[in-house]
């Protein structure tokens, strides 16, 4: 007969002030990147830490960074959905739709290029790239969110940059603009 033991974890008491000092910048960066507005990002960050207080008895010491990341993402997505349901100005909404249509072809080229580059690497590399390059997480924060070591994240990003630089988006083989978008955040 096999006997298995289950590890029980103790709930963590929440010291919001110290958690804010430790993770506040990460949460605010995530909210800024998703909402694009400083005031909304600060409001969303506050909402994330209020949610942390509400779940005080349910939290574990392990994975607080990942919890806060998911909470920030969910709070921001809820704010975005709420804004879409209640457009502030119909004329502004129409202007935004027109500007988005003008940029759609450019985004399509960039998306196509990135998809081809991501297809060359291991699964999950796209998530690592978004967390580090787009959302501005440090290597350490990225590693914690994806559950890898810092050296593993660094290696994946290095491989991704090499694949992007080696990729030849020539006009005959691709509709991507010459040189394509750069993974490292620089200009093409």
XYZ file of N, CA, C and O in Angstrom:
752
model
N 0.846 -1.181 0.000
C 0.000 0.000 0.000
C 0.888 1.239 0.000
O 1.797 1.355 0.800
N 0.581 2.152 -0.941
C 1.369 3.386 -1.009
C 0.773 4.438 -0.090
O -0.433 4.598 -0.004
N 1.649 5.103 0.562
C 1.203 6.153 1.466
C 1.796 7.468 0.977
O 2.990 7.552 0.733
N 0.990 8.451 0.806
C 1.517 9.744 0.381
C 1.227 10.778 1.456
O 0.220 10.713 2.142
N 2.121 11.691 1.584
C 1.922 12.763 2.547
C 1.655 14.038 1.782
O 2.227 14.279 0.729
N 0.790 14.833 2.311
C 0.469 16.110 1.696
C 1.068 17.211 2.538
O 0.923 17.227 3.758
N 1.709 18.117 1.845
C 2.326 19.239 2.525
C 1.264 20.306 2.760
O 0.567 20.710 1.840
N 1.113 20.731 3.993
C 0.169 21.809 4.267
C 0.966 23.095 4.396
O 2.051 23.121 4.958
N 0.386 24.138 3.866
C 1.070 25.429 3.904
C 0.325 26.348 4.855
O -0.899 26.353 4.892
N 1.091 27.112 5.570
C 0.510 28.050 6.516
C 0.085 29.320 5.786
O 0.815 29.827 4.954
N -1.110 29.844 6.096
C -1.509 31.128 5.526
C -0.558 32.220 6.004
O 0.004 32.141 7.090
N -0.413 33.226 5.193
C 0.511 34.312 5.492
C -0.273 35.522 5.965
O -1.294 35.872 5.380
N 0.215 36.158 7.018
C -0.391 37.423 7.404
C 0.178 38.485 6.463
O 1.332 38.427 6.064
N -0.651 39.435 6.105
C -0.280 40.394 5.070
C 0.218 41.683 5.699
O -0.497 42.332 6.454
N 1.457 42.031 5.396
C 2.018 43.328 5.745
C 2.046 44.118 4.440
O 3.008 44.069 3.682
N 0.944 44.814 4.172
C 0.767 45.477 2.878
C 1.873 46.488 2.619
O 2.356 46.601 1.495
N 2.289 47.187 3.643
C 3.327 48.201 3.452
C 4.627 47.591 2.922
O 5.206 48.075 1.959
N 5.083 46.503 3.517
C 6.329 45.892 3.056
C 6.143 45.233 1.692
O 7.043 45.268 0.852
N 4.973 44.634 1.453
C 4.715 44.040 0.133
C 4.640 45.125 -0.935
O 5.093 44.932 -2.066
N 4.072 46.278 -0.582
C 4.013 47.383 -1.548
C 5.423 47.875 -1.875
O 5.744 48.132 -3.034
N 6.267 47.989 -0.836
C 7.653 48.411 -1.092
C 8.369 47.413 -1.995
O 9.145 47.792 -2.863
N 8.093 46.136 -1.795
C 8.789 45.103 -2.553
C 8.221 44.930 -3.967
O 8.979 44.776 -4.922
N 6.888 44.932 -4.103
C 6.263 44.601 -5.384
C 5.495 45.761 -6.029
O 4.984 45.605 -7.136
N 5.383 46.887 -5.363
C 4.579 47.996 -5.882
C 5.019 48.473 -7.252
O 4.193 48.727 -8.136
N 6.333 48.589 -7.450
C 6.833 49.066 -8.747
C 6.486 48.083 -9.864
O 6.103 48.489 -10.971
N 6.590 46.786 -9.580
C 6.254 45.774 -10.580
C 4.772 45.863 -10.959
O 4.417 45.837 -12.140
N 3.907 45.991 -9.956
C 2.470 46.066 -10.201
C 2.139 47.340 -10.980
O 1.380 47.308 -11.956
N 2.735 48.460 -10.593
C 2.480 49.724 -11.280
C 2.944 49.666 -12.735
O 2.252 50.136 -13.640
N 4.116 49.046 -12.991
C 4.591 48.904 -14.375
C 3.604 48.093 -15.207
O 3.311 48.421 -16.354
N 3.106 47.020 -14.614
C 2.144 46.171 -15.326
C 0.879 46.967 -15.646
O 0.372 46.917 -16.760
N 0.387 47.704 -14.674
C -0.832 48.497 -14.877
C -0.608 49.598 -15.909
O -1.463 49.834 -16.761
N 0.540 50.262 -15.857
C 0.849 51.290 -16.860
C 0.870 50.703 -18.257
O 0.345 51.289 -19.195
N 1.515 49.540 -18.397
C 1.645 48.949 -19.730
C 0.293 48.525 -20.286
O 0.079 48.577 -21.489
N -0.611 48.122 -19.423
C -1.913 47.674 -19.910
C -2.891 48.824 -20.102
O -3.691 48.801 -21.030
N -2.837 49.834 -19.235
C -3.838 50.903 -19.277
C -3.352 52.135 -20.041
O -4.169 52.887 -20.566
N -2.039 52.375 -20.058
C -1.495 53.507 -20.806
C -1.785 54.863 -20.192
O -1.546 55.880 -20.819
N -2.306 54.911 -19.000
C -2.666 56.168 -18.350
C -2.168 56.114 -16.907
O -2.515 55.185 -16.161
N -1.388 57.098 -16.526
C -0.756 57.086 -15.204
C -1.785 57.051 -14.072
O -1.657 56.271 -13.133
N -2.810 57.886 -14.151
C -3.800 57.939 -13.078
C -4.559 56.614 -12.963
O -4.759 56.095 -11.866
N -4.956 56.060 -14.096
C -5.662 54.769 -14.077
C -4.751 53.666 -13.545
O -5.201 52.778 -12.826
N -3.467 53.728 -13.909
C -2.504 52.727 -13.446
C -2.339 52.803 -11.928
O -2.279 51.774 -11.253
N -2.280 54.011 -11.387
C -2.154 54.159 -9.939
C -3.411 53.661 -9.225
O -3.324 53.004 -8.183
N -4.579 53.960 -9.802
C -5.831 53.461 -9.222
C -5.864 51.937 -9.239
O -6.263 51.298 -8.257
N -5.449 51.351 -10.368
C -5.453 49.894 -10.498
C -4.471 49.268 -9.508
O -4.766 48.231 -8.902
N -3.308 49.893 -9.320
C -2.313 49.388 -8.371
C -2.906 49.368 -6.962
O -2.759 48.387 -6.230
N -3.598 50.431 -6.620
C -4.245 50.480 -5.304
C -5.278 49.354 -5.185
O -5.361 48.675 -4.161
N -6.049 49.126 -6.250
C -7.059 48.066 -6.229
C -6.426 46.686 -6.033
O -6.987 45.821 -5.363
N -5.239 46.487 -6.607
C -4.541 45.209 -6.470
C -4.177 44.962 -5.009
O -4.380 43.864 -4.484
N -3.676 45.987 -4.338
C -3.274 45.802 -2.949
C -4.482 45.717 -2.011
O -4.412 45.067 -0.967
N -5.604 46.309 -2.401
C -6.847 46.117 -1.646
C -7.285 44.658 -1.776
O -7.695 44.024 -0.795
N -7.175 44.104 -2.993
C -7.516 42.688 -3.206
C -6.614 41.787 -2.364
O -7.053 40.760 -1.848
N -5.361 42.189 -2.214
C -4.420 41.438 -1.391
C -4.905 41.395 0.056
O -4.866 40.346 0.700
N -5.386 42.524 0.554
C -5.915 42.569 1.920
C -7.141 41.678 2.072
O -7.305 40.999 3.092
N -7.992 41.663 1.053
C -9.219 40.866 1.118
C -8.924 39.370 1.150
O -9.706 38.598 1.665
N -7.790 38.949 0.584
C -7.446 37.521 0.524
C -6.414 37.136 1.580
O -5.749 36.109 1.436
N -6.279 37.933 2.594
C -5.226 37.745 3.594
C -5.139 36.321 4.133
O -4.083 35.726 4.150
N -6.207 35.719 4.532
C -6.165 34.387 5.118
C -5.940 33.272 4.113
O -5.673 32.139 4.476
N -6.023 33.578 2.827
C -5.921 32.564 1.784
C -4.560 32.549 1.098
O -4.321 31.725 0.226
N -3.691 33.477 1.442
C -2.408 33.606 0.749
C -1.352 32.692 1.334
O -1.370 32.372 2.511
N -0.428 32.303 0.474
C 0.724 31.511 0.895
C 1.966 32.357 0.672
O 1.996 33.222 -0.199
N 2.996 32.083 1.446
C 4.231 32.848 1.341
C 4.858 32.682 -0.039
O 5.460 33.586 -0.576
N 4.678 31.506 -0.610
C 5.257 31.212 -1.917
C 4.357 31.764 -3.016
O 3.154 31.604 -2.993
N 4.922 32.452 -3.979
C 4.165 32.884 -5.142
C 3.429 34.201 -4.998
O 2.503 34.453 -5.762
N 3.803 35.045 -4.058
C 3.120 36.325 -3.922
C 3.335 37.197 -5.155
O 2.434 37.901 -5.589
N 4.524 37.145 -5.722
C 4.810 37.928 -6.921
C 3.894 37.509 -8.066
O 3.304 38.347 -8.749
N 3.751 36.225 -8.268
C 2.889 35.724 -9.340
C 1.432 36.081 -9.064
O 0.689 36.460 -9.979
N 1.001 35.990 -7.795
C -0.364 36.376 -7.439
C -0.603 37.841 -7.760
O -1.616 38.208 -8.352
N 0.336 38.710 -7.362
C 0.178 40.145 -7.612
C 0.180 40.449 -9.108
O -0.548 41.320 -9.578
N 1.000 39.734 -9.864
C 1.042 39.915 -11.319
C -0.316 39.566 -11.932
O -0.856 40.322 -12.736
N -0.863 38.416 -11.540
C -2.167 37.999 -12.067
C -3.257 38.966 -11.612
O -4.153 39.319 -12.389
N -3.198 39.395 -10.359
C -4.202 40.326 -9.845
C -4.140 41.650 -10.610
O -5.179 42.209 -10.977
N -2.934 42.146 -10.886
C -2.788 43.396 -11.651
C -3.366 43.226 -13.048
O -4.084 44.099 -13.553
N -3.060 42.103 -13.675
C -3.582 41.839 -15.015
C -5.101 41.804 -14.995
O -5.760 42.435 -15.832
N -5.678 41.094 -14.037
C -7.138 40.975 -13.966
C -7.816 42.308 -13.656
O -8.842 42.642 -14.256
N -7.243 43.080 -12.737
C -7.818 44.391 -12.406
C -7.798 45.289 -13.641
O -8.791 45.949 -13.970
N -6.680 45.283 -14.371
C -6.565 46.123 -15.574
C -7.525 45.663 -16.663
O -8.166 46.489 -17.323
N -7.630 44.359 -16.865
C -8.567 43.847 -17.870
C -10.001 44.235 -17.517
O -10.788 44.603 -18.397
N -10.341 44.182 -16.237
C -11.680 44.598 -15.810
C -11.908 46.080 -16.076
O -12.992 46.484 -16.506
N -10.895 46.909 -15.835
C -11.027 48.347 -16.111
C -11.199 48.594 -17.612
O -12.010 49.425 -18.016
N -10.431 47.869 -18.423
C -10.536 48.027 -19.877
C -11.923 47.604 -20.353
O -12.553 48.294 -21.160
N -12.417 46.467 -19.853
C -13.763 46.003 -20.236
C -14.818 47.018 -19.823
O -15.756 47.303 -20.571
N -14.664 47.563 -18.649
C -15.619 48.542 -18.145
C -15.614 49.800 -19.015
O -16.666 50.357 -19.306
N -14.453 50.244 -19.455
C -14.358 51.422 -20.327
C -15.004 51.142 -21.682
O -15.636 52.022 -22.260
N -14.853 49.916 -22.193
C -15.444 49.579 -23.489
C -16.967 49.567 -23.403
O -17.644 49.898 -24.364
N -17.498 49.167 -22.252
C -18.948 49.137 -22.082
C -19.533 50.536 -21.975
O -20.662 50.770 -22.347
N -18.747 51.461 -21.444
C -19.218 52.834 -21.256
C -18.289 53.800 -21.979
O -17.464 54.456 -21.347
N -18.369 53.897 -23.318
C -17.493 54.837 -24.006
C -17.798 56.265 -23.551
O -18.957 56.644 -23.429
N -16.742 57.023 -23.301
C -16.911 58.369 -22.775
C -17.447 59.334 -23.835
O -18.287 60.157 -23.565
N -16.927 59.242 -25.053
C -17.291 60.179 -26.096
C -17.380 59.417 -27.414
O -16.381 58.861 -27.880
N -18.549 59.391 -28.061
C -18.679 58.637 -29.313
C -17.739 59.130 -30.406
O -17.227 58.343 -31.196
N -17.493 60.442 -30.459
C -16.573 60.968 -31.476
C -15.154 60.492 -31.214
O -14.430 60.133 -32.141
N -14.747 60.482 -29.956
C -13.424 59.995 -29.601
C -13.303 58.521 -29.955
O -12.276 58.079 -30.478
N -14.355 57.761 -29.700
C -14.360 56.341 -30.039
C -14.164 56.150 -31.542
O -13.396 55.298 -31.981
N -14.842 56.945 -32.361
C -14.712 56.854 -33.818
C -13.286 57.218 -34.261
O -12.704 56.555 -35.115
N -12.704 58.250 -33.664
C -11.329 58.656 -34.008
C -10.352 57.538 -33.667
O -9.441 57.234 -34.437
N -10.544 56.903 -32.519
C -9.681 55.797 -32.127
C -9.793 54.631 -33.105
O -8.794 54.008 -33.460
N -11.001 54.341 -33.565
C -11.181 53.260 -34.534
C -10.460 53.567 -35.850
O -9.838 52.689 -36.447
N -10.519 54.813 -36.293
C -9.847 55.203 -37.538
C -8.335 55.087 -37.393
O -7.651 54.555 -38.271
N -7.803 55.556 -36.267
C -6.351 55.493 -36.076
C -5.873 54.053 -35.955
O -4.792 53.701 -36.420
N -6.687 53.206 -35.329
C -6.318 51.793 -35.216
C -6.306 51.121 -36.578
O -5.442 50.290 -36.858
N -7.228 51.467 -37.432
C -7.274 50.873 -38.775
C -6.031 51.248 -39.575
O -5.491 50.429 -40.321
N -5.562 52.482 -39.390
C -4.374 52.940 -40.118
C -3.124 52.189 -39.669
O -2.203 51.972 -40.456
N -3.091 51.780 -38.425
C -1.916 51.093 -37.893
C -2.031 49.569 -37.999
O -1.071 48.861 -37.733
N -3.174 49.078 -38.418
C -3.411 47.637 -38.438
C -2.453 46.905 -39.368
O -1.928 45.849 -39.016
N -2.171 47.464 -40.542
C -1.276 46.783 -41.474
C 0.135 46.696 -40.897
O 0.772 45.655 -40.975
N 0.598 47.771 -40.278
C 1.930 47.767 -39.665
C 2.016 46.723 -38.554
O 2.984 45.980 -38.457
N 0.993 46.657 -37.728
C 0.966 45.672 -36.649
C 0.912 44.254 -37.200
O 1.498 43.336 -36.639
N 0.215 44.081 -38.311
C 0.112 42.760 -38.925
C 1.481 42.268 -39.383
O 1.833 41.102 -39.186
N 2.273 43.160 -39.973
C 3.627 42.792 -40.395
C 4.489 42.414 -39.195
O 5.196 41.407 -39.219
N 4.424 43.227 -38.150
C 5.219 42.959 -36.951
C 4.791 41.646 -36.308
O 5.626 40.839 -35.894
N 3.484 41.408 -36.237
C 2.963 40.178 -35.647
C 3.448 38.954 -36.418
O 3.858 37.947 -35.830
N 3.413 39.050 -37.740
C 3.853 37.946 -38.589
C 5.339 37.643 -38.364
O 5.748 36.488 -38.237
N 6.141 38.686 -38.319
C 7.577 38.527 -38.081
C 7.822 37.863 -36.725
O 8.574 36.890 -36.623
N 7.177 38.388 -35.687
C 7.379 37.835 -34.344
C 6.905 36.385 -34.253
O 7.557 35.565 -33.614
N 5.803 36.071 -34.910
C 5.297 34.698 -34.865
C 6.312 33.736 -35.469
O 6.575 32.664 -34.932
N 6.920 34.127 -36.588
C 7.929 33.264 -37.215
C 9.143 33.097 -36.310
O 9.705 32.010 -36.202
N 9.539 34.163 -35.643
C 10.691 34.082 -34.740
C 10.349 33.215 -33.529
O 11.128 32.342 -33.144
N 9.167 33.417 -32.930
C 8.772 32.635 -31.759
C 8.599 31.161 -32.105
O 8.849 30.295 -31.270
N 8.153 30.872 -33.319
C 7.965 29.477 -33.732
C 9.284 28.706 -33.753
O 9.295 27.485 -33.673
N 10.407 29.409 -33.863
C 11.708 28.750 -33.908
C 12.211 28.342 -32.526
O 13.094 27.506 -32.409
N 11.667 28.933 -31.468
C 12.178 28.672 -30.118
C 11.272 27.779 -29.311
O 10.200 27.372 -29.758
N 11.688 27.465 -28.081
C 10.887 26.615 -27.196
C 9.568 27.298 -26.800
O 9.479 28.528 -26.781
N 8.582 26.488 -26.456
C 7.297 27.012 -26.032
C 7.484 27.849 -24.766
O 8.261 27.504 -23.881
N 6.778 28.952 -24.683
C 6.866 29.826 -23.520
C 7.829 30.981 -23.705
O 7.842 31.909 -22.903
N 8.629 30.937 -24.761
C 9.576 32.019 -24.998
C 8.840 33.326 -25.281
O 9.291 34.396 -24.869
N 7.697 33.241 -25.942
C 6.929 34.448 -26.227
C 6.459 35.119 -24.937
O 6.531 36.344 -24.799
N 6.051 34.318 -23.953
C 5.626 34.875 -22.662
C 6.791 35.565 -21.972
O 6.647 36.669 -21.440
N 7.947 34.930 -21.999
C 9.139 35.518 -21.379
C 9.479 36.845 -22.052
O 9.769 37.836 -21.379
N 9.425 36.882 -23.382
C 9.744 38.103 -24.125
C 8.767 39.225 -23.788
O 9.177 40.376 -23.572
N 7.482 38.912 -23.709
C 6.486 39.939 -23.386
C 6.702 40.474 -21.978
O 6.688 41.686 -21.754
N 6.923 39.579 -21.026
C 7.128 40.013 -19.642
C 8.356 40.906 -19.517
O 8.316 41.938 -18.833
N 9.444 40.510 -20.167
C 10.695 41.252 -20.001
C 10.752 42.507 -20.875
O 11.030 43.596 -20.378
N 10.477 42.359 -22.175
C 10.642 43.489 -23.086
C 9.452 44.445 -23.101
O 9.626 45.653 -23.102
N 8.253 43.918 -23.107
C 7.084 44.792 -23.207
C 6.666 45.332 -21.853
O 6.415 46.514 -21.693
N 6.593 44.432 -20.864
C 6.097 44.846 -19.558
C 7.186 45.400 -18.646
O 6.887 45.910 -17.581
N 8.447 45.248 -19.046
C 9.538 45.868 -18.295
C 9.965 45.143 -17.035
O 10.622 45.743 -16.183
N 9.616 43.868 -16.896
C 10.052 43.135 -15.715
C 11.550 42.863 -15.800
O 12.089 42.683 -16.890
N 12.185 42.819 -14.655
C 13.596 42.453 -14.611
C 13.716 40.960 -14.904
O 12.713 40.236 -14.889
N 14.935 40.501 -15.115
C 15.144 39.075 -15.338
C 14.666 38.269 -14.128
O 14.051 37.214 -14.282
N 14.923 38.784 -12.931
C 14.529 38.089 -11.713
C 13.005 37.999 -11.599
O 12.449 36.947 -11.270
N 12.318 39.118 -11.873
C 10.855 39.121 -11.797
C 10.260 38.188 -12.862
O 9.321 37.446 -12.583
N 10.825 38.239 -14.054
C 10.347 37.378 -15.138
C 10.523 35.912 -14.756
O 9.614 35.095 -14.930
N 11.694 35.578 -14.218
C 11.968 34.196 -13.816
C 10.969 33.732 -12.767
O 10.462 32.607 -12.832
N 10.656 34.586 -11.808
C 9.712 34.210 -10.750
C 8.310 33.978 -11.318
O 7.641 33.007 -10.962
N 7.878 34.844 -12.236
C 6.529 34.718 -12.801
C 6.387 33.445 -13.631
O 5.384 32.748 -13.543
N 7.417 33.121 -14.434
C 7.308 31.939 -15.308
C 7.817 30.661 -14.649
O 7.722 29.585 -15.236
N 8.388 30.765 -13.457
C 8.840 29.576 -12.732
C 10.120 28.986 -13.285
O 10.277 27.758 -13.308
N 11.014 29.832 -13.738
C 12.312 29.378 -14.257
C 13.422 30.060 -13.474
O 13.182 30.992 -12.710
N 14.648 29.615 -13.732
C 15.798 30.281 -13.127
C 16.127 31.528 -13.947
O 15.756 31.629 -15.120
N 16.843 32.456 -13.334
C 17.249 33.671 -14.033
C 18.138 33.320 -15.230
O 17.988 33.868 -16.317
N 19.043 32.362 -15.042
C 19.922 31.976 -16.152
C 19.126 31.339 -17.286
O 19.446 31.526 -18.459
N 18.063 30.602 -16.959
C 17.209 30.014 -17.992
C 16.481 31.083 -18.794
O 16.372 31.000 -20.023
N 15.987 32.110 -18.097
C 15.315 33.224 -18.776
C 16.314 33.969 -19.656
O 16.038 34.285 -20.811
N 17.486 34.238 -19.106
C 18.524 34.944 -19.867
C 18.887 34.165 -21.132
O 19.024 34.738 -22.210
N 19.019 32.855 -21.020
C 19.368 32.012 -22.165
C 18.273 32.063 -23.230
O 18.559 32.202 -24.417
N 17.013 31.966 -22.808
C 15.905 32.022 -23.765
C 15.887 33.358 -24.510
O 15.671 33.400 -25.716
N 16.117 34.450 -23.778
C 16.116 35.772 -24.420
C 17.291 35.919 -25.384
O 17.150 36.509 -26.460
N 18.427 35.384 -25.004
C 19.599 35.418 -25.888
C 19.305 34.640 -27.174
O 19.607 35.095 -28.278
N 18.711 33.455 -27.041
C 18.363 32.639 -28.211
C 17.324 33.356 -29.086
O 17.409 33.312 -30.310
N 16.398 34.028 -28.452
C 15.374 34.750 -29.193
C 15.981 35.906 -29.994
O 15.658 36.092 -31.169
N 16.881 36.653 -29.362
C 17.550 37.758 -30.077
C 18.355 37.234 -31.254
O 18.334 37.804 -32.347
N 19.052 36.118 -31.045
C 19.850 35.529 -32.124
C 18.949 35.075 -33.276
O 19.271 35.291 -34.448
N 17.822 34.470 -32.945
C 16.895 34.015 -33.992
C 16.332 35.202 -34.758
O 16.201 35.150 -35.990
N 16.019 36.278 -34.055
C 15.465 37.467 -34.719
C 16.509 38.119 -35.620
O 16.194 38.567 -36.721
N 17.752 38.160 -35.167
C 18.813 38.764 -35.979
C 19.163 37.899 -37.178
O 19.498 38.418 -38.242
N 19.066 36.595 -37.014
C 19.400 35.679 -38.106
C 18.269 35.588 -39.126
O 18.504 35.202 -40.269
N 17.061 35.925 -38.720
C 15.914 35.825 -39.606
C 16.050 36.852 -40.726
O 16.302 38.016 -40.478
N 15.851 36.395 -41.970
C 15.991 37.290 -43.119
C 14.623 37.541 -43.734
O 14.166 36.756 -44.565
N 13.956 38.607 -43.316
C 12.638 38.883 -43.882
C 12.745 39.574 -45.235
O 12.423 40.740 -45.379
N 13.233 38.857 -46.236
C 13.380 39.455 -47.565
C 12.004 39.627 -48.191
O 11.078 38.887 -47.891
N 11.855 40.611 -49.097
C 10.556 40.885 -49.701
C 9.974 39.669 -50.413
O 8.773 39.500 -50.460
N 10.818 38.788 -50.961
C 10.315 37.623 -51.683
C 9.718 36.581 -50.737
O 8.793 35.882 -51.091
N 10.258 36.496 -49.510
C 9.795 35.452 -48.595
C 8.827 35.957 -47.541
O 8.264 35.183 -46.809
N 8.657 37.272 -47.445
C 7.835 37.804 -46.374
C 7.255 39.146 -46.749
O 7.801 39.864 -47.561
N 6.169 39.495 -46.106
C 5.604 40.819 -46.300
C 6.027 41.754 -45.175
O 5.526 42.842 -45.069
N 6.947 41.314 -44.312
C 7.414 42.144 -43.203
C 8.306 43.244 -43.737
O 9.009 43.067 -44.721
N 8.299 44.431 -43.097
C 9.158 45.513 -43.538
C 10.625 45.124 -43.422
O 10.997 44.279 -42.620
N 11.461 45.752 -44.217
C 12.881 45.444 -44.247
C 13.479 45.492 -42.849
O 13.346 46.477 -42.149
N 14.102 44.412 -42.455
C 14.733 44.345 -41.146
C 13.775 43.916 -40.058
O 14.180 43.402 -39.049
N 12.481 44.155 -40.223
C 11.493 43.749 -39.235
C 11.688 44.468 -37.919
O 12.650 45.203 -37.724
N 10.758 44.338 -36.993
C 10.908 44.962 -35.680
C 11.995 44.272 -34.887
O 12.209 43.087 -35.032
N 12.683 45.036 -34.064
C 13.754 44.448 -33.270
C 13.216 43.970 -31.940
O 12.442 44.635 -31.290
N 13.667 42.789 -31.554
C 13.240 42.177 -30.298
C 13.808 42.942 -29.111
O 13.188 43.029 -28.076
N 14.992 43.507 -29.251
C 15.641 44.137 -28.114
C 15.141 45.541 -27.842
O 15.666 46.238 -26.990
N 14.085 45.972 -28.533
C 13.491 47.269 -28.236
C 14.101 48.399 -29.026
O 13.624 49.523 -28.969
N 15.155 48.159 -29.818
C 15.780 49.211 -30.606
C 15.043 49.427 -31.909
O 14.134 48.701 -32.274
N 15.449 50.439 -32.640
C 14.823 50.737 -33.924
C 15.336 49.778 -34.973
O 16.459 49.303 -34.915
N 14.507 49.480 -35.970
C 14.886 48.579 -37.042
C 15.876 49.228 -37.970
O 15.947 50.383 -38.114
